[in-house]
């Protein structure tokens, strides 16, 4: 291990690059979903596609992006100035609205010195010369408010992926520093809001270019060998800290199950089951390899045995509706849970998952095969995977696990023709809920939790950009579960449409509320109402698409969170 001071310096350098990429993306994007809600993520990868730094962005994006980088490297010959675009959920993506850009960064032959610019340090690795391999990769992922498909916003209750939007395998959107115009034209011809999509893609490219410039500056200052050695050390450090954490979890076998309300087609719950096997210090006999490789080189690296196996065997087969999760989502959810158990200052790298083996059986709701519809797997099933993993861990480390949060992103899309411009519009947002109570304090009300880290769209931005009006935005009083510590409340968000519009909802936790722990009560389930022009109200299921006329409203009452501990009263 290198000098710990230098390790800390490089940890913050790489993290600051990912953060600055995110700031550039946010500032230059066109859509409120990215500019205001911050539905994007950025990360820095080493020459082998292993993530070495993540911005403080969207957990559901970050844990799965290494698979997108792996797909880009596998499918495309990468040269300086190239940028790969993809959104295919079965090639490392999550769902079709999440478009990922991957940029290789070549520094070895750009005049940057390969040494460290100073006296050699004890134990420093010699420079590794790769004639054709990039020195780093950068990736940005952003949720585009529409990528075509049956429903405006591309987030409807579909039955196969072909209905969900435009599916993009790894292709070059930039070649040699120049935009590939025919690829861009093909995409823009298949979406409802091409100007906004082009602007957001341009913002993602700008973010990658910002990151590449910062990497050049860092390597010019410290030398490529020193920078790359620090990246290797960060991976090892993350692994060792994770192994130290896992040694604090009692050895044993912990099982749990939880359910999604339904898939939007059949009215029956969808089961997600998990068994977490924690090895004791003298009984760690799990296979060395992980089930889900986090980088193209993972299989070539010699790894220590896994300390924990997370096995989703017993989960339901993939379903007809749009709540199927792909392999990358399940991996990402497990990455997130164990990252949360670590100290905040531990670098979020691929090394975190080296001691953890994930088993997600193919053809199930946690690892669906084509042509499954997957739009809701990214946003709803990912939340339930987190819930069930935490529920199992609560048996082992009860004082460190919170009760269930809202457990749904309450995905709302509204689309139609804007009477002000005569052009199509597509609005998308996720709506916050309650955060689960903990062993030491109450939960937080009206906050995005777990696999989402976004914001609600401000009323001013919402009403300026779209022909809609925000009629109510408030906390949902007493929706959090009671207990020694009370779960956070959900929120009420009521929106009036000012033109004929298609309103689509992908939500969950409508049939059963989020679970409490240690005797705490469940949170209140969510509810969705349509309020017609005559004042009558109709309650809707969680996964539906309806047509509204001007003056009609959709009202989302998001779930409260579970309570923790038995109340003393």
PDB file of N, CA and C in Angstrom, residues 457-490:
ATOM      1  N   UNK A 457     -38.843  18.081  -9.146  1.00  0.00           N
ATOM      2  CA  UNK A 457     -38.774  19.245 -10.018  1.00  0.00           C
ATOM      3  C   UNK A 457     -39.425  20.447  -9.340  1.00  0.00           C
ATOM      4  N   UNK A 458     -38.722  21.571  -9.229  1.00  0.00           N
ATOM      5  CA  UNK A 458     -39.329  22.756  -8.616  1.00  0.00           C
ATOM      6  C   UNK A 458     -40.575  23.191  -9.378  1.00  0.00           C
ATOM      7  N   UNK A 459     -41.541  23.734  -8.651  1.00  0.00           N
ATOM      8  CA  UNK A 459     -42.799  24.155  -9.265  1.00  0.00           C
ATOM      9  C   UNK A 459     -42.558  25.154 -10.389  1.00  0.00           C
ATOM     10  N   UNK A 460     -41.634  26.093 -10.167  1.00  0.00           N
ATOM     11  CA  UNK A 460     -41.397  27.133 -11.176  1.00  0.00           C
ATOM     12  C   UNK A 460     -40.860  26.542 -12.479  1.00  0.00           C
ATOM     13  N   UNK A 461     -39.905  25.607 -12.353  1.00  0.00           N
ATOM     14  CA  UNK A 461     -39.342  24.974 -13.545  1.00  0.00           C
ATOM     15  C   UNK A 461     -40.382  24.115 -14.246  1.00  0.00           C
ATOM     16  N   UNK A 462     -41.195  23.419 -13.469  1.00  0.00           N
ATOM     17  CA  UNK A 462     -42.231  22.543 -14.005  1.00  0.00           C
ATOM     18  C   UNK A 462     -43.228  23.339 -14.843  1.00  0.00           C
ATOM     19  N   UNK A 463     -43.729  24.426 -14.273  1.00  0.00           N
ATOM     20  CA  UNK A 463     -44.776  25.203 -14.941  1.00  0.00           C
ATOM     21  C   UNK A 463     -44.226  26.019 -16.105  1.00  0.00           C
ATOM     22  N   UNK A 464     -42.948  26.372 -16.043  1.00  0.00           N
ATOM     23  CA  UNK A 464     -42.339  27.109 -17.144  1.00  0.00           C
ATOM     24  C   UNK A 464     -42.125  26.217 -18.362  1.00  0.00           C
ATOM     25  N   UNK A 465     -41.694  24.971 -18.117  1.00  0.00           N
ATOM     26  CA  UNK A 465     -41.304  24.094 -19.216  1.00  0.00           C
ATOM     27  C   UNK A 465     -42.471  23.355 -19.853  1.00  0.00           C
ATOM     28  N   UNK A 466     -43.569  23.125 -19.090  1.00  0.00           N
ATOM     29  CA  UNK A 466     -44.642  22.255 -19.577  1.00  0.00           C
ATOM     30  C   UNK A 466     -46.005  22.898 -19.363  1.00  0.00           C
ATOM     31  N   UNK A 467     -47.001  22.479 -20.150  1.00  0.00           N
ATOM     32  CA  UNK A 467     -48.368  23.000 -19.971  1.00  0.00           C
ATOM     33  C   UNK A 467     -49.087  22.276 -18.822  1.00  0.00           C
ATOM     34  N   UNK A 468     -48.529  22.386 -17.618  1.00  0.00           N
ATOM     35  CA  UNK A 468     -49.103  21.778 -16.436  1.00  0.00           C
ATOM     36  C   UNK A 468     -48.955  22.741 -15.262  1.00  0.00           C
ATOM     37  N   UNK A 469     -49.762  22.521 -14.245  1.00  0.00           N
ATOM     38  CA  UNK A 469     -49.763  23.391 -13.068  1.00  0.00           C
ATOM     39  C   UNK A 469     -49.696  22.524 -11.811  1.00  0.00           C
ATOM     40  N   UNK A 470     -48.828  22.899 -10.883  1.00  0.00           N
ATOM     41  CA  UNK A 470     -48.710  22.178  -9.620  1.00  0.00           C
ATOM     42  C   UNK A 470     -49.734  22.743  -8.638  1.00  0.00           C
ATOM     43  N   UNK A 471     -50.708  21.921  -8.272  1.00  0.00           N
ATOM     44  CA  UNK A 471     -51.801  22.372  -7.406  1.00  0.00           C
ATOM     45  C   UNK A 471     -51.529  22.143  -5.933  1.00  0.00           C
ATOM     46  N   UNK A 472     -50.783  21.087  -5.584  1.00  0.00           N
ATOM     47  CA  UNK A 472     -50.455  20.828  -4.182  1.00  0.00           C
ATOM     48  C   UNK A 472     -49.121  20.108  -4.100  1.00  0.00           C
ATOM     49  N   UNK A 473     -48.343  20.505  -3.112  1.00  0.00           N
ATOM     50  CA  UNK A 473     -47.053  19.861  -2.849  1.00  0.00           C
ATOM     51  C   UNK A 473     -46.808  19.979  -1.348  1.00  0.00           C
ATOM     52  N   UNK A 474     -47.014  18.875  -0.627  1.00  0.00           N
ATOM     53  CA  UNK A 474     -46.960  18.918   0.829  1.00  0.00           C
ATOM     54  C   UNK A 474     -46.569  17.557   1.380  1.00  0.00           C
ATOM     55  N   UNK A 475     -46.203  17.534   2.667  1.00  0.00           N
ATOM     56  CA  UNK A 475     -45.975  16.261   3.333  1.00  0.00           C
ATOM     57  C   UNK A 475     -47.300  15.558   3.576  1.00  0.00           C
ATOM     58  N   UNK A 476     -47.272  14.239   3.560  1.00  0.00           N
ATOM     59  CA  UNK A 476     -48.455  13.425   3.800  1.00  0.00           C
ATOM     60  C   UNK A 476     -48.480  13.056   5.290  1.00  0.00           C
ATOM     61  N   UNK A 477     -49.184  13.816   6.054  1.00  0.00           N
ATOM     62  CA  UNK A 477     -49.147  13.724   7.508  1.00  0.00           C
ATOM     63  C   UNK A 477     -49.505  12.329   8.012  1.00  0.00           C
ATOM     64  N   UNK A 478     -48.723  11.839   8.993  1.00  0.00           N
ATOM     65  CA  UNK A 478     -48.953  10.589   9.714  1.00  0.00           C
ATOM     66  C   UNK A 478     -48.940   9.354   8.813  1.00  0.00           C
ATOM     67  N   UNK A 479     -48.201   9.429   7.711  1.00  0.00           N
ATOM     68  CA  UNK A 479     -48.081   8.247   6.844  1.00  0.00           C
ATOM     69  C   UNK A 479     -46.906   7.365   7.231  1.00  0.00           C
ATOM     70  N   UNK A 480     -45.989   7.865   8.060  1.00  0.00           N
ATOM     71  CA  UNK A 480     -44.878   7.055   8.535  1.00  0.00           C
ATOM     72  C   UNK A 480     -45.315   6.091   9.620  1.00  0.00           C
ATOM     73  N   UNK A 481     -44.707   4.897   9.632  1.00  0.00           N
ATOM     74  CA  UNK A 481     -45.048   3.890  10.635  1.00  0.00           C
ATOM     75  C   UNK A 481     -44.606   4.313  12.032  1.00  0.00           C
ATOM     76  N   UNK A 482     -45.435   3.996  13.015  1.00  0.00           N
ATOM     77  CA  UNK A 482     -45.125   4.361  14.400  1.00  0.00           C
ATOM     78  C   UNK A 482     -44.169   3.354  15.029  1.00  0.00           C
ATOM     79  N   UNK A 483     -43.611   3.714  16.185  1.00  0.00           N
ATOM     80  CA  UNK A 483     -42.704   2.840  16.907  1.00  0.00           C
ATOM     81  C   UNK A 483     -41.880   3.643  17.881  1.00  0.00           C
ATOM     82  N   UNK A 484     -40.861   3.019  18.440  1.00  0.00           N
ATOM     83  CA  UNK A 484     -39.935   3.760  19.281  1.00  0.00           C
ATOM     84  C   UNK A 484     -39.374   4.944  18.509  1.00  0.00           C
ATOM     85  N   UNK A 485     -39.112   4.715  17.220  1.00  0.00           N
ATOM     86  CA  UNK A 485     -38.751   5.791  16.285  1.00  0.00           C
ATOM     87  C   UNK A 485     -39.691   5.696  15.088  1.00  0.00           C
ATOM     88  N   UNK A 486     -40.208   6.825  14.668  1.00  0.00           N
ATOM     89  CA  UNK A 486     -41.251   6.880  13.644  1.00  0.00           C
ATOM     90  C   UNK A 486     -40.646   6.999  12.247  1.00  0.00           C
ATOM     91  N   UNK A 487     -41.252   6.278  11.301  1.00  0.00           N
ATOM     92  CA  UNK A 487     -40.821   6.390   9.917  1.00  0.00           C
ATOM     93  C   UNK A 487     -41.173   7.732   9.316  1.00  0.00           C
ATOM     94  N   UNK A 488     -40.418   8.140   8.314  1.00  0.00           N
ATOM     95  CA  UNK A 488     -40.674   9.404   7.645  1.00  0.00           C
ATOM     96  C   UNK A 488     -41.984   9.385   6.873  1.00  0.00           C
ATOM     97  N   UNK A 489     -42.604  10.564   6.742  1.00  0.00           N
ATOM     98  CA  UNK A 489     -43.843  10.694   5.986  1.00  0.00           C
ATOM     99  C   UNK A 489     -43.567  10.780   4.492  1.00  0.00           C
ATOM    100  N   UNK A 490     -44.561  10.341   3.708  1.00  0.00           N
ATOM    101  CA  UNK A 490     -44.521  10.549   2.273  1.00  0.00           C
ATOM    102  C   UNK A 490     -44.925  11.963   1.925  1.00  0.00           C
TER     103      UNK A 490
END
